[in-house]
Structure formats: structure tokens, C-alpha cells
Coordinates of C-alpha atoms in Angstrom, one line a residue:
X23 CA 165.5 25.2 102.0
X24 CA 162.1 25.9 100.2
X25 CA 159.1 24.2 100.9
X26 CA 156.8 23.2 97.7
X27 CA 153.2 23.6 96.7
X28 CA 152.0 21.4 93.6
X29 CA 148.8 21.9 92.1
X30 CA 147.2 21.7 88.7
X31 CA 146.7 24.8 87.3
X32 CA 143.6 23.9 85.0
X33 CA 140.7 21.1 85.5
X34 CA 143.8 18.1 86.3
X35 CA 145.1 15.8 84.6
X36 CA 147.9 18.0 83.6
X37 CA 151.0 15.9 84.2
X38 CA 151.4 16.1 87.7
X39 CA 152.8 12.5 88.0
X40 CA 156.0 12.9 86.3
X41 CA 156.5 16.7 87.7
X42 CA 155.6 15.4 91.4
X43 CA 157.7 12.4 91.3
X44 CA 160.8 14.3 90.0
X45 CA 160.0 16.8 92.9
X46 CA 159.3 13.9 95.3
X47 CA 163.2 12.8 94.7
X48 CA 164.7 15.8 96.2
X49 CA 161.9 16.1 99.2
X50 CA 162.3 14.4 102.6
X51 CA 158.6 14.3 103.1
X52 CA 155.7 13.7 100.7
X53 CA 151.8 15.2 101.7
X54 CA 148.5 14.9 100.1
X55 CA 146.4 17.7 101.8
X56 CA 143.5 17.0 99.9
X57 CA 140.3 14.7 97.9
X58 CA 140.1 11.4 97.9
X59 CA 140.5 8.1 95.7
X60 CA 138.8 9.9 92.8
X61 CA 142.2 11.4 91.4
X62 CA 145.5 9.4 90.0
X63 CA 148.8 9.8 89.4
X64 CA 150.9 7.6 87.1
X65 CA 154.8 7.6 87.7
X66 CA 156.9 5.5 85.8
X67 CA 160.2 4.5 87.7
X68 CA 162.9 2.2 85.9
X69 CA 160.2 0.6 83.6
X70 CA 157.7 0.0 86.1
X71 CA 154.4 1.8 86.4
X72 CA 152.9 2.8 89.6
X73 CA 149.3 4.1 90.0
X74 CA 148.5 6.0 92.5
X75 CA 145.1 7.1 94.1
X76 CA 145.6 7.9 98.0
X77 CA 149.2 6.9 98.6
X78 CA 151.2 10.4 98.1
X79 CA 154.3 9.7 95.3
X80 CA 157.3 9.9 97.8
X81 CA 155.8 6.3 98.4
X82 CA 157.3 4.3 95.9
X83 CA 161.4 6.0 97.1
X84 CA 163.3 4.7 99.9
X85 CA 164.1 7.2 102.6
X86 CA 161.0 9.4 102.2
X87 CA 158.2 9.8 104.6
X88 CA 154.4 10.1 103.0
X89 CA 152.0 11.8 104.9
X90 CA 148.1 11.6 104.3
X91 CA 146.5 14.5 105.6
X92 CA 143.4 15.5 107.4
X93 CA 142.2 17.3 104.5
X94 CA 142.1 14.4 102.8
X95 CA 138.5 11.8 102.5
X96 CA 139.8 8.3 102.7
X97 CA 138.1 5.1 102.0
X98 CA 140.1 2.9 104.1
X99 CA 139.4 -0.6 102.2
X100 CA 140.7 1.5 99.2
X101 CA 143.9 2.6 101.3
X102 CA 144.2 -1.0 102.5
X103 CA 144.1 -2.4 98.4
X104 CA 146.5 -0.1 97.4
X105 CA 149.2 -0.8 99.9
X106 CA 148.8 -3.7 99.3
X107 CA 149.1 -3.7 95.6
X108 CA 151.9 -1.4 95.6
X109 CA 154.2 -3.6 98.1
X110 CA 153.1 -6.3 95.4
X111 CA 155.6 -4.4 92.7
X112 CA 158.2 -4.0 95.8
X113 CA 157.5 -1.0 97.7
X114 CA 157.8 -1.6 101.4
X115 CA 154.7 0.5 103.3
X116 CA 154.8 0.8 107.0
X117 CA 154.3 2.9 109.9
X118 CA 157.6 4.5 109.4
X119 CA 156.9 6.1 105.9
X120 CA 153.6 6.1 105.6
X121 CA 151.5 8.6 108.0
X122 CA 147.7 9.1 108.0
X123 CA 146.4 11.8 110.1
X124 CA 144.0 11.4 113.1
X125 CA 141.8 13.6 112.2
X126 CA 140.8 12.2 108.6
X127 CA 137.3 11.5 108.0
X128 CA 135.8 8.0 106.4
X129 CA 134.9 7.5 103.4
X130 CA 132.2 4.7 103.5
X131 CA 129.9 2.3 101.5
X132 CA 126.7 4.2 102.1
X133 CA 128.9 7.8 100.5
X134 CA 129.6 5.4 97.5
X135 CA 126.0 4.7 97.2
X136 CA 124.7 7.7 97.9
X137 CA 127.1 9.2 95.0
X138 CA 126.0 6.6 92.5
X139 CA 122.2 7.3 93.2
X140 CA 122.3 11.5 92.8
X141 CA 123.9 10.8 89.5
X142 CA 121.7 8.4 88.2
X143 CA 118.9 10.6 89.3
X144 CA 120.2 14.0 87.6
X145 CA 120.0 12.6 84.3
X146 CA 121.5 14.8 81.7
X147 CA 122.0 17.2 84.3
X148 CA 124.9 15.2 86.4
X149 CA 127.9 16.5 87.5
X150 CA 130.3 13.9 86.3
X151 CA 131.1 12.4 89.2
X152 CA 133.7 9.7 89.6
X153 CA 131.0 7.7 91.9
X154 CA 133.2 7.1 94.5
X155 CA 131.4 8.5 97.2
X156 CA 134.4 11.7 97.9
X157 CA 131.2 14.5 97.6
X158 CA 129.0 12.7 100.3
X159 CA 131.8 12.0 102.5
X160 CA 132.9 15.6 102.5
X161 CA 129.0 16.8 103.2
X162 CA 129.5 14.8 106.3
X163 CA 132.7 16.3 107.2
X164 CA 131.5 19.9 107.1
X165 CA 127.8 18.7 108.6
X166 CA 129.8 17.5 111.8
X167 CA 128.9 13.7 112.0
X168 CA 131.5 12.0 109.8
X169 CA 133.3 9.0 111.1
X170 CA 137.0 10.1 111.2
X171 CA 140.2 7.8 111.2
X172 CA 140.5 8.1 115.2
X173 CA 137.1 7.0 116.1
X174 CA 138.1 3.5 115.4
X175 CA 140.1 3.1 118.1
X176 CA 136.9 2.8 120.7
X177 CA 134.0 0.9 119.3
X178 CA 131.6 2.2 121.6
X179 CA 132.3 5.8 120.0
X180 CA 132.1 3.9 116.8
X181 CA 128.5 2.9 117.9
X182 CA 127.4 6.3 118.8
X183 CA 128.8 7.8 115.5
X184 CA 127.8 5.6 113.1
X185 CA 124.2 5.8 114.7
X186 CA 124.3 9.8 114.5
X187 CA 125.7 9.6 110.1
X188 CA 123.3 6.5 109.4
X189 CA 120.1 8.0 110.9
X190 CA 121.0 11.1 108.4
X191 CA 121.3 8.6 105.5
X192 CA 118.7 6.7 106.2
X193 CA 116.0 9.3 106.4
X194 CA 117.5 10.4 102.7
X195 CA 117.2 7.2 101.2
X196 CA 114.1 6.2 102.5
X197 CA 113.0 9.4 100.6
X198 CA 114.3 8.1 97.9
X199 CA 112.8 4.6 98.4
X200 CA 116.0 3.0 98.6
X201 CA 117.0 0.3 101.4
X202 CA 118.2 1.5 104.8
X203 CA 121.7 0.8 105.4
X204 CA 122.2 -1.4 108.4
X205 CA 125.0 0.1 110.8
X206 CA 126.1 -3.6 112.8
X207 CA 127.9 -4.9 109.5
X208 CA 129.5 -1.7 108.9
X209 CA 130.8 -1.4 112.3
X210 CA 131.9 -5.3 112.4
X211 CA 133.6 -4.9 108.6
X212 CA 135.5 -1.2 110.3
X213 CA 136.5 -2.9 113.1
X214 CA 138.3 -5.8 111.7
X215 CA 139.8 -3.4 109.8
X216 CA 140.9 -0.6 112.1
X217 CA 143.9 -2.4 113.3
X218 CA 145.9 -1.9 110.0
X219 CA 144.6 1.1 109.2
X220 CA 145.1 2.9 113.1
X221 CA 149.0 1.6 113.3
X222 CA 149.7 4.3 110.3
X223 CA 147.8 6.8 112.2
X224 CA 149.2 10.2 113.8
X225 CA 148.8 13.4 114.6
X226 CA 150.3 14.9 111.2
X227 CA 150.2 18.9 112.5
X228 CA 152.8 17.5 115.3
X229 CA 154.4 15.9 112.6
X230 CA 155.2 19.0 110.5
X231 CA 156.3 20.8 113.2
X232 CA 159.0 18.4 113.9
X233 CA 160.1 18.3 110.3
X234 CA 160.4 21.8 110.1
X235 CA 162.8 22.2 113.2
X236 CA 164.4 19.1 111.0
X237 CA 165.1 21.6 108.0
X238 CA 163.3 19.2 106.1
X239 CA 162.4 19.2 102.5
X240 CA 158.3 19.2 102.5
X241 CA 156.4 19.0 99.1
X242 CA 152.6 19.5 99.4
X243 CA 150.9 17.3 96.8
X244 CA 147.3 18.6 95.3
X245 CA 144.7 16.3 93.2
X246 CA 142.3 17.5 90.7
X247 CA 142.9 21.4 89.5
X248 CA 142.1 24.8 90.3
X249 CA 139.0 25.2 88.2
X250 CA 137.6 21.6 90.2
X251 CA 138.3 24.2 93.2
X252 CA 134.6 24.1 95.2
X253 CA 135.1 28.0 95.7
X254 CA 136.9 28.7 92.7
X255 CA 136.4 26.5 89.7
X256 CA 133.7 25.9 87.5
X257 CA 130.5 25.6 89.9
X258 CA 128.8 23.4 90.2
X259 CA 130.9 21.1 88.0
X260 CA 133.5 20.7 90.4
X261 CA 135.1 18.9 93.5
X262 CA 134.0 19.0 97.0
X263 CA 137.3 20.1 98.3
X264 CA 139.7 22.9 98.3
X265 CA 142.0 22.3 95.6
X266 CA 144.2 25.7 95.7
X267 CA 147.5 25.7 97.3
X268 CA 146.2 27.6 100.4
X269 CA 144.6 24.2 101.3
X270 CA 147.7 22.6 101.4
X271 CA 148.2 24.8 105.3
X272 CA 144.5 23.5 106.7
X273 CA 144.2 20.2 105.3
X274 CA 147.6 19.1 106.5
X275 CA 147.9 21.3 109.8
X276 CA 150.7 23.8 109.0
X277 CA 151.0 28.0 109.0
X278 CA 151.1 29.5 105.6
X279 CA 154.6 30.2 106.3
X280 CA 155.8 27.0 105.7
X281 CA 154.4 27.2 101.8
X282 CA 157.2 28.9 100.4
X283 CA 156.8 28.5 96.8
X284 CA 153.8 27.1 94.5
X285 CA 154.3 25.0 91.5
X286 CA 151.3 25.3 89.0
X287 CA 151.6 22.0 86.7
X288 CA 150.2 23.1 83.0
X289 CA 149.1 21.4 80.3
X290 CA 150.3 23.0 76.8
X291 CA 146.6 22.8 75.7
X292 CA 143.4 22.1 78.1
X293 CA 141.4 19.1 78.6
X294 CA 138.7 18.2 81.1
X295 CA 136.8 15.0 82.7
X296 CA 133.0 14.7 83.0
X297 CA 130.6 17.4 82.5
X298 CA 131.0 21.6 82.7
X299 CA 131.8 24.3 80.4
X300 CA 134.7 24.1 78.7
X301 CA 135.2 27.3 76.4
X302 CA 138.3 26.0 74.0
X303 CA 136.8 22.5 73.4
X304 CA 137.1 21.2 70.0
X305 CA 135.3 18.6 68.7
X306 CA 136.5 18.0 65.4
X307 CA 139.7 16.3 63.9
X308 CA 141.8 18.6 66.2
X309 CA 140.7 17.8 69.2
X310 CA 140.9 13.7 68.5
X311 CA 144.5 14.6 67.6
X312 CA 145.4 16.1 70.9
X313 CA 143.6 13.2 72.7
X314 CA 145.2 10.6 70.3
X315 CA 149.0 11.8 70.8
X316 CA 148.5 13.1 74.9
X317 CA 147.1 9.8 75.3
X318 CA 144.2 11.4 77.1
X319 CA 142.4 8.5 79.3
X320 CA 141.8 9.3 83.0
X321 CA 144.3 7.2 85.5
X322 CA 141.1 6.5 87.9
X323 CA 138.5 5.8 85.3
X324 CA 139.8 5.5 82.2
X325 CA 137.6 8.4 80.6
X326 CA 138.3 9.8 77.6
X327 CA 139.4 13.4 78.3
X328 CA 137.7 16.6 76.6
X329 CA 140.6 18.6 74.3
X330 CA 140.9 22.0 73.5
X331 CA 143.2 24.6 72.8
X332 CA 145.8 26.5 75.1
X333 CA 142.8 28.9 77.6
X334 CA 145.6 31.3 78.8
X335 CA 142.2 33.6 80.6
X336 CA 141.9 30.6 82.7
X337 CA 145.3 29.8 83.3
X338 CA 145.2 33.4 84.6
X339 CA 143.2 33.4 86.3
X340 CA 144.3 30.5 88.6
X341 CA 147.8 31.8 88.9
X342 CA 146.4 34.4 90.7
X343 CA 143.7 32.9 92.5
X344 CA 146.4 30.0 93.5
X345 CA 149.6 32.4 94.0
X346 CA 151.3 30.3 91.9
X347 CA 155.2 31.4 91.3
X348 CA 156.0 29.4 88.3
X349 CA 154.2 26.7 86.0
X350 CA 155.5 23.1 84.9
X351 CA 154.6 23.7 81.1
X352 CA 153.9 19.6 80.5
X353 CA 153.2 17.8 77.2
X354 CA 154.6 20.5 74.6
X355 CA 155.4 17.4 72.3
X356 CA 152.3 16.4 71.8
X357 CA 151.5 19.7 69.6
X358 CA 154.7 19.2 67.5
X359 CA 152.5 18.3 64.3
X360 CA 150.2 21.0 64.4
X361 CA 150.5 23.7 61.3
X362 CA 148.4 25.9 63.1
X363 CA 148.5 26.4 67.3
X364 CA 146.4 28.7 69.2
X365 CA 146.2 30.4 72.7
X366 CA 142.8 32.1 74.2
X367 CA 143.6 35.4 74.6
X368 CA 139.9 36.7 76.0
X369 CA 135.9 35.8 75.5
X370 CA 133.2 37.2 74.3
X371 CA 130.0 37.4 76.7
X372 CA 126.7 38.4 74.9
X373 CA 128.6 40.9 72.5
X374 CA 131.3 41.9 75.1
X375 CA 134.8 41.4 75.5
X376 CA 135.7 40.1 79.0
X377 CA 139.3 39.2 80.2
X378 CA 137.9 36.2 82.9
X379 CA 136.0 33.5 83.4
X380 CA 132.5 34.9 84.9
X381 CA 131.7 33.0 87.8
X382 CA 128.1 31.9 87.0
X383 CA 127.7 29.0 84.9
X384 CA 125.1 30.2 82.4
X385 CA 127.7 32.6 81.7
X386 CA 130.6 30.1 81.3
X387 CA 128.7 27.7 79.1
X388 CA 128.2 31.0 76.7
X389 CA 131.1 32.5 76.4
X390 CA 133.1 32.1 73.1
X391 CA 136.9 31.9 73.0
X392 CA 139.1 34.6 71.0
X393 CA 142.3 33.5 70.0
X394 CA 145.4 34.2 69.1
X395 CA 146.8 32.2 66.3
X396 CA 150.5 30.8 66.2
X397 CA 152.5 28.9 63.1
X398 CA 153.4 25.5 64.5
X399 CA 156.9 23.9 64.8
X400 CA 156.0 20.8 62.7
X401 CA 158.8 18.7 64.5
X402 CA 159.4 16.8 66.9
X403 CA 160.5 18.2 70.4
X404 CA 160.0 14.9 72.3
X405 CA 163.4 14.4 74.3
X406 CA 164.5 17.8 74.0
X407 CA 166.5 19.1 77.2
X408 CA 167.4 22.6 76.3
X409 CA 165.4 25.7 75.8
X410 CA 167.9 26.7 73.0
X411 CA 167.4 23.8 71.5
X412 CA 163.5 23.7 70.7
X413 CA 162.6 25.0 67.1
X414 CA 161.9 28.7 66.8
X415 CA 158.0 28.7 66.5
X416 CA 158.3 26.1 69.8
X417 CA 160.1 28.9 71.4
X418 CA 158.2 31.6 70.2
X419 CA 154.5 30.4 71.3
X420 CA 156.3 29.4 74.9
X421 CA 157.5 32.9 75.4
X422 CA 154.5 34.3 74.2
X423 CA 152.4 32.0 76.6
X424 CA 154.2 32.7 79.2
X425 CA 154.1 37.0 79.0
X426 CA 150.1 36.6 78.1
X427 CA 150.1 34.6 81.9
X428 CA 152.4 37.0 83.9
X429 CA 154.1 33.9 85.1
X430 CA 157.2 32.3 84.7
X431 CA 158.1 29.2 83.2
X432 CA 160.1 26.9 85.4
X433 CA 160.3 23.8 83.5
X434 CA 159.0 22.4 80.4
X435 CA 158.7 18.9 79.5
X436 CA 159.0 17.2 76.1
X437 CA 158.1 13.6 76.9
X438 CA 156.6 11.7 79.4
X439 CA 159.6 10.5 80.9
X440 CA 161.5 12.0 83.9
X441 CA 164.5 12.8 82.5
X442 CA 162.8 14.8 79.0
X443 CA 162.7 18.2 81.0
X444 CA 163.9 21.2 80.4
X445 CA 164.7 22.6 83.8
X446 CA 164.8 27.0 84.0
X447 CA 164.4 27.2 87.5
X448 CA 163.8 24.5 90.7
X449 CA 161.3 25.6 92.9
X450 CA 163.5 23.6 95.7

């Protein structure tokens, strides 16, 4: 019995959907240890499409339990409209497979607000933000006076905390010359809702523990990507959470001995979201063609995605930063027409050759990818099952990906549908 880690091993949107719900199939228990709304995952299950934004993936199969964890921001009218648009395609949510830690904090109205208002003011300098309030929520976490999931059970405590966050806001937006948020409509509109939202409520840490003397199956489900990591990634263009797997064990209340192996989900080139360096972008003809056939839109927002080519430095990098045992190597297909295919091999820093990503920004927005070139396959590989059976040059530039990364490939998928995987090794 293995325990499962699954994280993005570049900025997201790397494929996790399809990987996780494949993974969520064998697992007895589903977590999401981390971020907030602002991240999707799309899984496609006998022709219909779920989207997800909170709810973790084991939600949409019978007989698994999915846990939200305390590492996690939730906007519980968000929570509330997904439920409830998910058992709308079928899916029955209740208290007994669906578990929202106690210790959660809020996500609420004045976050969004506050969100929408630094990003308007930065100008050109914004972070790229998905406006949804996750970074101002998670300034109150760590500032010790966010509203968390089990102070709606007493609305005098409600009082007394939303009195403490507000008078914080307030003094900020009056700054700012904005209105002051008034705190009795906010605590009328939570309380009508904590009902519904406290029945799914637990102490998740218990939880685990229980599962574990169970010998149950646990996969640990990340949003966003290593280099959105707040510690890690590219800062300040980033997330306001942890997004490596060590997180997984604090923001869900477990020891680190219950990770037992991490799955690194890996794109077979790079994109990115919003603003930040980016050193294999390509704007030209190429990059519109990886876009085009990846069918690069965000599952949140809907943004068009930044292309690029294959940065094994980064992916590097992360592997080790993460611990990751094996990558997911998702959406090889879409490079099938390419004559020409190339990997990142190192950069060059004001006339140096460096073998990482420096961790200052000036730095990252200068350096200037050198690559190693690689003749494409120019056919198609979409539905292919077997490693034997992709075309030599496939094979080749796989191989060679793989021994430039020190990692292992454990799967490699050829479509965006479940079963179009080629399966090495199962990290369960």
C-alpha cells in the first residue's frame, strides 16, 4: 500500500485532471492540501465533463471519500455552488464523502475585493492574479485573525472575529479611499450559511489517522505548480501557498511518513498563466501551434496560456526541490507535427552559463535559454498505449528528457482521454 503525492512539476496546468482522476480510481480517499478556487481540474468521465475548483476529484466516484484540507483557503459560497452544480450532472455530495477540515480559514468578499483593487492599482506591474481573493485570505491566515470554518458554529465568536479581520481591512481601504466593509451583513449572509457548510466539517488530522490504521489508499492532490510555490517558484509571480509535496503533510494534518511516493505531472513543453518570467516562451508561429493543438485556455478563467519549449533546468530543478520519484509526461501528442523539437538544456546569465533558475527575478526575466535540438516524429502518437510502439524520434527525445532530468518516467500520455496512457510504472 503506497500513499500518493500529485503535484505539477512546472507553473500548472500540466494535465493533472486526467492523471489525478485515473489515480483517484484506485484510491480510497481523495485530499486537496492546498490553494483555493483559483485552480481547476477538468475530468472527463463516460462523456461527461466535470470542472472542478475546491471539490478534490475522487468526488465525482462512488465509494471514495474527499477530504478538503486545512491548508486549503475556501470561499464557502463558492463550495456551496459547486456542490451544488456537480450533484446537478448526478454526483451525490454529503457528509459521508465529502470532509472539510475544522481548521480551514474563509475566504470572504472583502479578500475578493481587496485582490481586485492591488491589481488594478499595480498597473503593468500586477502579478496576474486570478482575483479571487486566495492571496488576501492567506495574509490573514498567517497574520492570525482569519475567520476559519469552525468559527461558524458560535456567532458570538463570529462577532468578535470578524470585528478583529474588518478593523484590519477597513483601515487599508480607507487608505485607499475605498468604502468600509460593513461586518453585520457579512455575519447574517455566514450565518445562514454555516449550517450546510459546518455538517461537512471535521477534524481531518483524526481522520487520517483512522484511514491509515484502515490500510487505506490516500492520494494527496496539489493545485497550481512548483514554480507558483511561494518559497520556491518564481517570486513574486506566484501563489500564496505551498504548492510542493511537503505541504501535502501540514495542510492536511499527517507525518511525512505517510507520503510515500510523489508523482510530478509534466507537460511535454511549458506554458504559464498571467505575468513572470518565462525563459522558453515563444511568441511566434510555434508557440500559437502548441497553444492551438494543447488547447491551452485556463479551466478557472479561461486565459490563454503562454507556450514554450520543453525547460528541462526547471523541471530539475523542481524534482528535486519537490522529491519527486517519477513524472506523468502529459500531452506528447500535441508535438507530433513539429519537424524540429527542443529541450532547454541550461541558461545563459550576463555571459555565463548557469545550470538553474537564479532565484531573483531580475535575474529570471534575463536569462536566455540554450537548447538542445531534436528531429521530430511528424506523426501522430495520439492513442498510443505502448512505449514500443511510439515512432523512434518520439522515443528518442523521451529518453533523452528523461536522463537530462534524473527522473524516471512513469507514464506518458498520448491523448487527453483516460485510457490513452502508456503506463511504466504505478506509483500505487
Amino acid at each position: 500500500m503506497k500513499n500518493v503525492v500529485v503535484i505539477g512539476s512546472q507553473w500548472g496546468d500540466e494535465g493533472k485532471g486526467k492523471i489525478v482522476d485515473w489515480l483517484s480510481s484506485e484510491a480510497d480517499v481523495v485530499i486537496r492540501f492546498q490553494g483555493g478556487h483559483n485552480a481547476g481540474h477538468t475530468l472527463v468521465i463516460d462523456g461527461v465533463t466535470y470542472k472542478l475548483r475546491l471539490l478534490p476529484s475522487g468526488i465525482v466516484r462512488k465509494n471514495k471519500i474527499s477530504i478538503i484540507g486545512n491548508g486549503v483557503v475556501v470561499d464557502p459560497w463558492a463550495l456551496l455552488e459547486e456542490i451544488k452544480e456537480i450533484r446537478s450532472k448526478g454526483v451525490e455530495v454529503d457528509e459521508k464523502n465529502l470532509i472539510l477540515s475544522e481548521s480551514a480559514n474563509l475566504i470572504l468578499p472583502f479578500h475578493k475585493e481587496m485582490d481586485e483593487i492591488r491589481e488594478d492599482a499595480a498597473g503593468k506591474s500586477k502579478i496576474g492574479t486570478t482575483r479571487r481573493g486566495i492571496g488576501p485570505a492567506y495574509e490573514d491566515k498567517v497574520g492570525r485573525r482569519s475567520i476559519r470554518v469552525m468559527d461558524l458554529i458560535s456567532e458570538r465568536n463570529l462577532d468578535q472575529r470578524l470585528e478583529k479581520v474588518l478593523s484590519h481591512h477597513n483601515a487599508i481601504r480607507k487608505g485607499l479611499n475605498k468604502k468600509i466593509f460593513e461586518k453585520e451583513q457579512l455575519k447574517k449572509d455566514l450565518l445562514k450559511i454555516a449550517p450546510e457548510i459546518l455538517k461537512f466539517s471535521k477534524p481531518v488530522w483524526k481522520k487520517i489517522s483512522d484511514f491509515k490504521k484502515e490500510n487505506k489508499k490516500i492520494l494527496f492532490e496539489g493545485a497550481q505548480g512548483v514554480l507558483l510555490d511561494v518559497d520556491h517558484g518564481t517570486y513574486p509571480y506566484v501563489t500564496s501557498s505551498n504548492t510542493v509535496a511537503s505541504s501535502a503533510a501540514t495542510g492536511s494534518g499527517c507525518g511525512l511518513d505517510t507520503i510515500n511516493y510523489v508523482l510530478g505531472i509534466t507537460k511535454a513543453y511549458t506554458t504559464r498563466v498571467g505575468e513572470g518570467p518565462f525563459p522558453t516562451e515563444l511568441k511566434n508561429e510555434i508557440g500559437e501551434l502548441l497553444g492551438s493543438r494543447g488547447k491551452e485556455f485556463g479551466t478557472v478563467t479561461s486565459r490563454k496560456r503562454r507556450c514554450g519549449w520543453f525547460d528541462g533546468v526547471l523541471v530539475r530543478q523542481t524534482i528535486k526541490i519537490s522529491g519527486i520519484n517519477g513524472i506523468a509526461l502529459t500531452k506528447l501528442d500535441v508535438l507530433d507535427e513539429l519537424e524540429e523539437i527542443k529541450i532547454c538544456i541550461a541558461y545563459e546569465l550576463d555571459g555565463k552559463k548557469i545550470d538553474y533558475l537564479p532565484a531573483a527575478v531580475e535575474d529570471q526575466l534575463k536569462v536566455k535559454p540554450i537548447y538542445k535540438s531534436f528531429q521530430g516524429w511528424r506523426t501522430s502518437t495520439r492513442g498510443i498505449k505502448n512505449f514500443d510502439k511510439l515512432p523512434p524520434n518520439a522515443k528518442k527525445y523521451i529518453n533523452e528528457l528523461e536522463k537530462f532530468i534524473e527522473t524516471k518516467v512513469s507514464s506518458i500520455s498520448t491523448s487527453p482521454e483516460r485510457e490513452d496512457t502508456i503506463l511504466i510504472e504505478n506509483p500505487f
